[in-house]
Short mmCIF file of C-alpha atoms in Angstrom, two decimals:
data_model
loop_
_atom_site.label_atom_id
_atom_site.label_comp_id
_atom_site.label_asym_id
_atom_site.label_seq_id
_atom_site.Cartn_x
_atom_site.Cartn_y
_atom_site.Cartn_z
CA MET A 1 -86.34 14.93 -24.99
CA GLN A 2 -85.89 18.28 -27.89
CA THR A 3 -82.75 19.33 -28.46
CA LEU A 4 -81.78 23.39 -29.33
CA ARG A 5 -83.26 23.05 -33.03
CA LEU A 6 -79.61 24.29 -34.80
CA HIS A 7 -80.89 22.91 -37.93
CA GLU A 8 -82.57 26.72 -37.93
CA SER A 9 -80.50 29.64 -38.64
CA PRO A 10 -81.22 32.28 -35.48
CA LEU A 11 -80.21 34.72 -38.03
CA ASN A 12 -83.58 34.90 -39.96
CA LEU A 13 -84.00 38.40 -40.45
CA ALA A 14 -88.37 38.41 -41.27
CA GLY A 15 -88.91 37.38 -37.31
CA THR A 16 -86.06 38.42 -35.77
CA THR A 17 -85.87 41.98 -33.28
CA ARG A 18 -83.07 44.85 -32.80
CA ALA A 19 -83.06 43.41 -29.67
CA SER A 20 -82.56 40.16 -31.01
CA LEU A 21 -79.84 41.00 -32.79
CA ALA A 22 -78.09 43.43 -30.46
CA ALA A 23 -78.63 41.04 -28.07
CA PHE A 24 -77.02 38.16 -30.61
CA PHE A 25 -73.62 40.59 -31.54
CA LEU A 26 -73.61 41.76 -28.40
CA LEU A 27 -72.53 38.13 -26.96
CA PHE A 28 -70.76 37.95 -29.96
CA VAL A 29 -68.15 40.42 -28.87
CA PHE A 30 -67.80 40.01 -25.82
CA ALA A 31 -66.77 35.60 -26.22
CA VAL A 32 -65.03 36.86 -28.78
CA SER A 33 -62.64 39.44 -27.33
CA LEU A 34 -62.24 37.55 -23.60
CA PRO A 35 -59.89 34.79 -25.35
CA PRO A 36 -57.22 38.23 -26.89
CA LYS A 37 -58.92 40.03 -23.68
CA TRP A 38 -59.49 43.22 -25.91
CA ALA A 39 -60.45 46.46 -24.93
CA THR A 40 -64.04 45.30 -26.56
CA LEU A 41 -64.93 43.04 -23.57
CA HIS A 42 -64.78 45.59 -21.04
CA VAL A 43 -67.75 47.20 -23.14
CA ALA A 44 -69.75 44.81 -23.88
CA GLY A 45 -69.45 43.13 -20.36
CA LEU A 46 -70.35 46.97 -19.22
CA VAL A 47 -72.69 46.50 -21.89
CA LEU A 48 -74.26 42.67 -19.74
CA VAL A 49 -73.79 44.58 -16.65
CA PHE A 50 -76.44 47.24 -18.15
CA SER A 51 -79.02 44.77 -19.17
CA ALA A 52 -79.65 43.19 -15.56
CA GLY A 53 -81.57 46.55 -15.47
CA PHE A 54 -84.02 45.63 -17.80
CA ALA A 55 -85.52 42.47 -15.73
CA ARG A 56 -88.68 42.39 -14.60
CA ARG A 57 -89.64 41.26 -11.04
CA GLU A 58 -90.99 37.68 -12.44
CA ASP A 59 -87.18 37.44 -13.79
CA TRP A 60 -85.88 37.25 -10.07
CA ARG A 61 -88.83 34.25 -9.21
CA THR A 62 -87.27 31.81 -11.86
CA PRO A 63 -85.08 29.04 -11.48
CA ALA A 64 -82.72 30.61 -13.11
CA MET A 65 -81.85 33.14 -10.93
CA HIS A 66 -82.38 31.45 -7.67
CA THR A 67 -79.92 28.92 -9.05
CA PHE A 68 -77.65 31.03 -10.51
CA LEU A 69 -77.60 34.17 -7.26
CA LEU A 70 -77.17 31.20 -4.71
CA CYS A 71 -74.47 29.45 -6.50
CA THR A 72 -72.63 32.65 -7.24
CA GLY A 73 -73.70 34.39 -3.62
CA LEU A 74 -71.49 31.19 -2.16
CA TRP A 75 -68.38 32.31 -2.27
CA LEU A 76 -68.96 35.81 -3.56
CA ILE A 77 -70.35 36.50 0.04
CA PRO A 78 -66.69 34.75 1.82
CA VAL A 79 -64.83 36.41 -0.88
CA LEU A 80 -66.36 39.74 0.36
CA LEU A 81 -66.64 39.72 3.30
CA THR A 82 -62.93 38.29 4.03
CA GLY A 83 -61.61 41.08 1.95
CA GLY A 84 -63.15 43.68 4.26
CA LEU A 85 -61.95 41.91 7.28
CA GLN A 86 -58.11 42.09 6.05
CA HIS A 87 -58.56 45.67 5.61
CA ALA A 88 -59.87 45.51 9.11
CA ALA A 89 -56.82 44.20 10.38
CA GLY A 90 -54.08 45.61 8.23
CA VAL A 91 -52.74 42.94 5.92
CA ALA A 92 -50.60 43.95 3.59
CA THR A 93 -52.05 42.75 0.61
CA ALA A 94 -55.61 43.14 1.42
CA THR A 95 -57.14 42.80 -1.77
CA SER A 96 -58.69 47.21 -2.31
CA TRP A 97 -62.43 47.75 -2.16
CA THR A 98 -62.25 49.25 -6.48
CA GLY A 99 -61.33 45.23 -6.66
CA LEU A 100 -63.76 43.83 -4.63
CA LEU A 101 -66.20 45.83 -5.88
CA VAL A 102 -64.50 44.63 -9.89
CA LEU A 103 -65.18 41.74 -9.14
CA THR A 104 -68.61 41.66 -8.48
CA LEU A 105 -69.48 43.66 -11.20
CA ARG A 106 -67.84 40.69 -13.14
CA MET A 107 -69.73 37.50 -11.67
CA LEU A 108 -72.92 38.98 -10.56
CA GLY A 109 -73.33 41.60 -12.92
CA ILE A 110 -72.24 40.77 -16.17
CA GLY A 111 -73.92 37.10 -15.40
CA LEU A 112 -77.81 38.49 -14.40
CA GLY A 113 -77.12 40.42 -17.36
CA LEU A 114 -76.71 37.20 -19.76
CA ILE A 115 -79.70 35.40 -17.77
CA VAL A 116 -82.31 38.35 -18.37
CA LEU A 117 -81.44 38.47 -22.02
CA VAL A 118 -82.64 34.50 -21.79
CA GLN A 119 -85.19 35.80 -20.43
CA ARG A 120 -87.25 38.49 -21.60
CA GLY A 121 -86.20 36.21 -25.27
CA TRP A 122 -83.48 38.57 -26.40
CA LEU A 123 -81.12 35.61 -26.64
CA THR A 124 -81.83 31.94 -27.05
CA LEU A 125 -80.21 28.73 -25.47
CA TYR A 126 -79.83 28.46 -29.52
CA SER A 127 -78.91 31.65 -30.15
CA ALA A 128 -76.24 31.96 -27.92
CA THR A 129 -74.66 29.25 -28.76
CA VAL A 130 -74.10 30.04 -31.96
CA ALA A 131 -72.40 33.66 -31.04
CA LEU A 132 -70.25 31.81 -28.89
CA LEU A 133 -69.42 29.58 -31.64
CA CYS A 134 -68.92 31.95 -34.19
CA ALA A 135 -66.78 33.79 -31.36
CA LEU A 136 -64.76 30.60 -31.04
CA ALA A 137 -64.44 29.61 -34.79
CA ILE A 138 -62.94 32.87 -34.89
CA HIS A 139 -59.91 32.12 -33.07
CA ALA A 140 -59.92 28.00 -33.17
CA GLY A 141 -59.21 29.42 -37.31
CA ALA A 142 -56.59 31.54 -36.13
CA GLY A 143 -54.65 29.17 -34.41
CA LEU A 144 -54.54 26.72 -37.49
CA ILE A 145 -53.61 29.43 -39.49
CA ASP A 146 -50.74 30.34 -36.86
CA PHE A 147 -50.16 26.50 -36.83
CA LEU A 148 -49.80 26.42 -40.99
CA THR A 149 -47.34 29.62 -41.48
CA THR A 150 -45.57 27.75 -38.47
CA PRO A 151 -42.22 26.81 -40.44
CA ASP A 152 -41.32 23.20 -40.22
CA ALA A 153 -43.87 22.69 -38.50
CA SER A 154 -44.65 18.90 -37.23
CA LEU A 155 -47.69 17.57 -34.92
CA VAL A 156 -45.01 15.89 -33.03
CA ASP A 157 -43.33 19.23 -31.89
CA TRP A 158 -45.35 18.90 -28.67
CA ARG A 159 -44.51 21.50 -26.08
CA GLU A 160 -41.78 22.98 -28.34
CA LEU A 161 -44.69 23.69 -30.83
CA ARG A 162 -46.93 25.85 -29.19
CA ILE A 163 -49.51 27.65 -31.18
CA ARG A 164 -51.27 30.65 -29.71
CA GLY A 165 -53.30 31.89 -32.52
CA LEU A 166 -54.42 35.68 -31.54
CA VAL A 167 -54.51 34.37 -27.48
CA PHE A 168 -50.54 35.04 -27.55
CA ASN A 169 -50.32 32.03 -24.27
CA PRO A 170 -50.67 28.59 -25.32
CA ASN A 171 -52.24 27.53 -22.47
CA PRO A 172 -55.32 29.23 -22.55
CA PHE A 173 -55.41 28.74 -26.35
CA ALA A 174 -55.76 25.33 -25.25
CA MET A 175 -58.39 25.93 -22.99
CA PHE A 176 -60.18 27.30 -25.35
CA MET A 177 -60.25 24.88 -28.09
CA ALA A 178 -61.32 22.31 -25.41
CA LEU A 179 -64.44 23.91 -25.09
CA THR A 180 -64.80 24.51 -28.61
CA ALA A 181 -64.14 21.24 -28.90
CA THR A 182 -66.35 20.16 -24.83
CA LEU A 183 -69.87 22.32 -26.90
CA CYS A 184 -68.79 20.61 -30.80
CA ALA A 185 -69.06 17.05 -30.17
CA GLY A 186 -72.72 17.26 -28.09
CA LEU A 187 -73.98 19.84 -30.50
CA LEU A 188 -73.11 16.72 -33.01
CA ARG A 189 -74.69 13.87 -30.76
CA HIS A 190 -78.56 15.71 -31.92
CA PRO A 191 -79.29 15.10 -35.40
CA LEU A 192 -78.88 18.50 -38.04
CA ARG A 193 -79.55 19.67 -40.89
CA ARG A 194 -76.24 18.84 -43.49
CA PRO A 195 -74.38 22.13 -43.16
CA THR A 196 -74.84 22.09 -39.75
CA PHE A 197 -72.84 19.11 -39.55
CA TRP A 198 -69.82 18.97 -41.43
CA ALA A 199 -69.53 23.01 -40.22
CA LEU A 200 -69.59 21.56 -36.65
CA GLY A 201 -67.48 17.98 -36.94
CA ALA A 202 -64.67 20.53 -39.27
CA LEU A 203 -64.61 23.11 -35.72
CA LEU A 204 -64.55 20.01 -34.26
CA ILE A 205 -61.46 18.66 -35.54
CA THR A 206 -59.56 22.19 -35.88
CA ALA A 207 -60.68 22.82 -32.21
CA LEU A 208 -58.78 19.20 -31.09
CA LEU A 209 -55.76 19.62 -33.39
CA GLY A 210 -55.48 23.77 -31.08
CA VAL A 211 -55.23 22.06 -28.61
CA TRP A 212 -52.35 19.50 -29.39
CA VAL A 213 -50.29 22.20 -31.00
CA SER A 214 -50.49 24.11 -27.97
CA GLY A 215 -48.70 22.17 -25.57
CA SER A 216 -50.90 21.52 -22.75
CA ARG A 217 -51.23 18.84 -20.76
CA GLY A 218 -54.11 20.68 -18.85
CA ALA A 219 -56.79 21.12 -22.46
CA LEU A 220 -56.15 17.86 -23.13
CA LEU A 221 -57.58 16.53 -20.44
CA THR A 222 -60.64 20.14 -19.84
CA ALA A 223 -61.52 18.42 -22.87
CA ALA A 224 -61.40 14.66 -21.30
CA ALA A 225 -63.25 16.27 -19.27
CA GLY A 226 -66.03 17.12 -20.95
CA PHE A 227 -66.37 13.76 -23.79
CA ALA A 228 -66.55 12.07 -20.95
CA VAL A 229 -69.46 13.70 -18.99
CA LEU A 230 -70.76 13.58 -23.13
CA PHE A 231 -69.89 10.17 -24.08
CA PRO A 232 -69.85 8.38 -20.67
CA PRO A 233 -68.58 5.14 -20.09
CA VAL A 234 -71.32 2.88 -19.36
CA SER A 235 -71.13 0.06 -21.32
CA ARG A 236 -68.28 -1.62 -22.30
CA LYS A 237 -67.51 -1.09 -25.74
CA ARG A 238 -67.17 2.58 -24.81
CA LEU A 239 -65.55 1.71 -21.63
CA LEU A 240 -62.74 -0.30 -24.29
CA VAL A 241 -63.44 2.81 -26.51
CA TYR A 242 -61.78 4.99 -23.79
CA LEU A 243 -59.01 2.71 -22.49
CA GLY A 244 -57.45 2.05 -26.69
CA CYS A 245 -57.71 6.20 -26.36
CA GLY A 246 -55.56 6.50 -23.63
CA VAL A 247 -53.18 3.78 -24.58
CA LEU A 248 -52.94 5.78 -27.90
CA LEU A 249 -52.47 9.46 -26.35
CA ALA A 250 -50.43 7.81 -23.30
CA ALA A 251 -47.67 6.14 -26.12
CA VAL A 252 -47.53 8.97 -28.57
CA TYR A 253 -47.26 11.28 -25.34
CA LEU A 254 -44.21 8.98 -24.12
CA TYR A 255 -42.91 9.08 -27.79
CA VAL A 256 -43.06 12.25 -26.85
CA ALA A 257 -41.24 13.24 -24.66
CA ALA A 258 -38.07 10.40 -25.56
CA HIS A 259 -37.35 13.08 -28.26
CA THR A 260 -38.13 16.29 -26.93
CA PRO A 261 -35.51 17.98 -23.72
CA PRO A 262 -36.22 16.98 -20.74
CA SER A 263 -37.05 20.46 -19.52
CA LEU A 264 -39.76 20.86 -20.54
CA TYR A 265 -41.60 18.25 -18.80
CA SER A 266 -38.99 17.90 -15.61
CA SER A 267 -39.03 21.61 -14.81
CA SER A 268 -42.81 22.41 -14.90
CA ASP A 269 -43.49 18.71 -12.93
CA SER A 270 -41.40 20.15 -10.35
CA GLU A 271 -42.83 23.73 -10.07
CA ARG A 272 -45.79 22.43 -10.05
CA VAL A 273 -44.69 20.54 -6.93
CA ARG A 274 -43.46 24.44 -5.46
CA ILE A 275 -46.12 25.56 -6.18
CA ILE A 276 -48.71 22.73 -4.19
CA ALA A 277 -45.97 23.73 -1.12
CA TYR A 278 -45.94 27.16 -0.85
CA THR A 279 -49.74 28.01 -1.56
CA LEU A 280 -50.47 24.93 1.13
CA GLU A 281 -47.78 27.00 3.85
CA LYS A 282 -49.32 30.17 3.27
CA ILE A 283 -53.23 29.03 3.88
CA ARG A 284 -51.90 27.11 6.93
CA GLN A 285 -50.52 30.93 8.27
CA SER A 286 -54.34 32.54 7.36
CA PRO A 287 -56.42 29.52 7.12
CA TRP A 288 -59.73 32.11 7.37
CA LEU A 289 -58.65 35.37 5.98
CA GLY A 290 -56.66 34.77 4.40
CA TRP A 291 -54.43 36.82 2.16
CA GLY A 292 -56.02 39.57 -1.19
CA ILE A 293 -57.09 38.81 -3.91
CA GLY A 294 -53.38 38.58 -6.28
CA ALA A 295 -51.52 38.41 -3.01
CA TYR A 296 -49.67 35.64 -4.51
CA GLU A 297 -46.65 37.56 -6.61
CA HIS A 298 -46.72 39.93 -2.92
CA LEU A 299 -45.46 36.59 -0.34
CA PRO A 300 -42.07 36.62 -0.07
CA GLY A 301 -40.50 33.19 -1.01
CA HIS A 302 -43.67 32.79 -4.27
CA VAL A 303 -43.15 30.63 -6.52
CA VAL A 304 -44.76 32.21 -10.12
CA ASN A 305 -47.19 34.90 -9.88
CA ALA A 306 -50.17 32.57 -8.92
CA PRO A 307 -51.26 28.76 -7.61
CA HIS A 308 -52.35 27.83 -11.15
CA ASN A 309 -55.61 26.82 -8.82
CA MET A 310 -58.75 27.46 -8.91
CA TRP A 311 -59.37 25.91 -5.89
CA LEU A 312 -56.37 27.12 -3.93
CA ASP A 313 -56.39 30.18 -4.96
CA LEU A 314 -60.42 31.11 -3.49
CA ALA A 315 -58.14 29.50 0.23
CA LEU A 316 -55.30 31.19 -0.62
CA SER A 317 -57.17 34.68 -1.70
CA SER A 318 -60.25 35.38 0.84
CA GLY A 319 -59.55 32.14 3.01
CA LEU A 320 -61.16 28.41 3.71
CA MET A 321 -64.88 29.67 4.08
CA ALA A 322 -64.89 30.52 0.86
CA LEU A 323 -63.34 27.90 -0.54
CA ALA A 324 -66.19 25.92 1.04
CA GLY A 325 -68.26 28.01 -0.87
CA ALA A 326 -67.12 27.86 -4.54
CA LEU A 327 -67.26 23.64 -4.17
CA ALA A 328 -70.37 23.49 -2.28
CA SER A 329 -71.88 25.97 -5.07
CA THR A 330 -69.92 23.44 -8.13
CA ALA A 331 -71.39 20.36 -6.65
CA LEU A 332 -74.43 22.27 -6.20
CA LEU A 333 -74.88 23.69 -9.94
CA ALA A 334 -73.90 19.39 -11.21
CA TYR A 335 -76.47 17.93 -9.16
CA ARG A 336 -79.10 20.09 -10.63
CA LEU A 337 -78.21 20.25 -14.09
CA TYR A 338 -77.11 16.15 -13.56
CA ARG A 339 -81.46 16.10 -12.27
CA CYS A 340 -82.80 18.09 -14.93
CA GLY A 341 -81.98 15.72 -17.83
CA HIS A 342 -82.55 17.89 -20.14
CA PRO A 343 -79.74 18.03 -23.85
CA ALA A 344 -78.83 21.08 -22.92
CA ALA A 345 -78.82 20.53 -19.58
CA HIS A 346 -76.26 17.71 -20.03
CA LEU A 347 -74.34 20.32 -22.67
CA ALA A 348 -74.01 22.74 -20.09
CA LEU A 349 -72.38 20.02 -17.16
CA ALA A 350 -69.95 18.55 -19.88
CA VAL A 351 -68.49 22.30 -20.52
CA LEU A 352 -69.35 23.06 -16.09
CA ALA A 353 -66.95 20.06 -15.95
CA ALA A 354 -63.93 20.66 -18.20
CA CYS A 355 -63.76 24.42 -16.77
CA VAL A 356 -63.27 22.76 -13.23
CA VAL A 357 -61.20 20.25 -14.89
CA ALA A 358 -59.66 23.51 -16.29
CA GLY A 359 -59.87 26.50 -13.63
CA THR A 360 -58.16 22.72 -11.48
CA PHE A 361 -54.30 23.10 -13.46
CA GLU A 362 -54.50 25.79 -14.12
CA TYR A 363 -56.87 29.43 -13.85
CA SER A 364 -58.47 31.19 -10.64
CA ILE A 365 -62.10 33.16 -10.45
CA LEU A 366 -60.83 35.81 -8.91
CA ASP A 367 -57.69 37.00 -11.03
CA SER A 368 -57.90 35.39 -14.34
CA THR A 369 -59.12 37.15 -16.90
CA HIS A 370 -59.52 35.11 -18.58
CA PHE A 371 -61.22 32.08 -16.81
CA ARG A 372 -63.82 34.56 -15.00
CA GLY A 373 -65.11 35.05 -18.27
CA VAL A 374 -65.35 32.12 -19.53
CA TRP A 375 -67.06 30.57 -14.84
CA VAL A 376 -69.27 33.74 -15.09
CA THR A 377 -70.87 32.82 -19.07
CA VAL A 378 -70.50 28.70 -18.32
CA THR A 379 -72.88 29.74 -15.20
CA ALA A 380 -74.81 31.56 -16.33
CA ILE A 381 -76.40 29.47 -19.36
CA ALA A 382 -75.91 26.38 -16.99
CA CYS A 383 -78.39 28.03 -14.63
CA TYR A 384 -80.47 28.67 -16.94
CA THR A 385 -80.91 25.14 -18.32
CA LEU A 386 -82.36 25.45 -15.04
CA ASN A 387 -85.21 26.95 -16.39
CA GLU A 388 -87.95 24.02 -17.18
CA ARG A 389 -90.43 26.75 -19.18
CA ALA A 390 -87.84 28.34 -21.01
CA LEU A 391 -86.61 24.70 -22.12
CA ARG A 392 -90.01 24.77 -23.76
CA THR A 393 -89.81 27.72 -25.28
CA ASN A 394 -86.59 26.39 -26.23
CA ALA A 395 -87.29 23.25 -27.31
CA SER A 396 -91.30 24.19 -28.92
#
């Protein structure tokens, strides 16, 4: 099977069209702006939405487009329907019509735009991967500088240090670093030229360091999920390696926990239990209609500002049908990627698994700018890997 040809240069100007350079730069700007939520994120996102207008008739007939529309529609249509029903029922916290339109553009429009760009040949899996890595490398470097310039910084100051780089929040910073580590590890499995190998290796180490110094437990599990898909414990040797790493991390965790204030752990854990209990009660009160996107922080007795769980947030915001659609679409995409068997699909499956874990522990598809951008990008590129003709083009 072929690889993504990472030993070649994506920006060979002699053979690159202006459209390809523009598409590369557009994805780079979108990706580099997403972690800190710079204003250029919205500009790049709007241009990606307009890019869907370049679609030809044959673009709508590909497996990539069909799978993306199905996987997104399975949960987005129930969200839109319940949003309208919430207004009809007079729910005080109903999602605004503007909010529903913006969500549709961000999740459907941006994804369609990305798929059109790669199907038209202006982006390839290779150039898209390099654009994402270049953007993520900037934030990995910023996190490393943040760590090195922090007075008395130490790796044992976990959960007290909370390095955040340019993201201004340690948890999202850690999520992006976990996804960076997964992406680098997946690419390093294939034969590479020495400069590329060392560059990816350095970025992998920097990203893993960023995950650790952020103090995010969810990011550790996110990275672990990605690595488990990339390197499944199918042999005794690999299983022993996983067990050894698990024991080592548990020992380090216990050591660090014993030397830090207990409140850093106990308060967070007890708060999460209360969040889950409160969210489940609100879902029980309105299981089919939901309360509206972002309604959690406006409901009486709420614990924090969000459920911090993509599945619970979907059910609370838009009802159980939206939750069922999201579960079905994620399972469908994962199954299609698994059955595809191409190395690019395997890597996409690993990144998807990491995203699912990240969303389960922290984020919302509906109400988190960080996670919305990650989810639509990963979903669109993952769906594109199902286009076998395009994969052969990228690999030839």
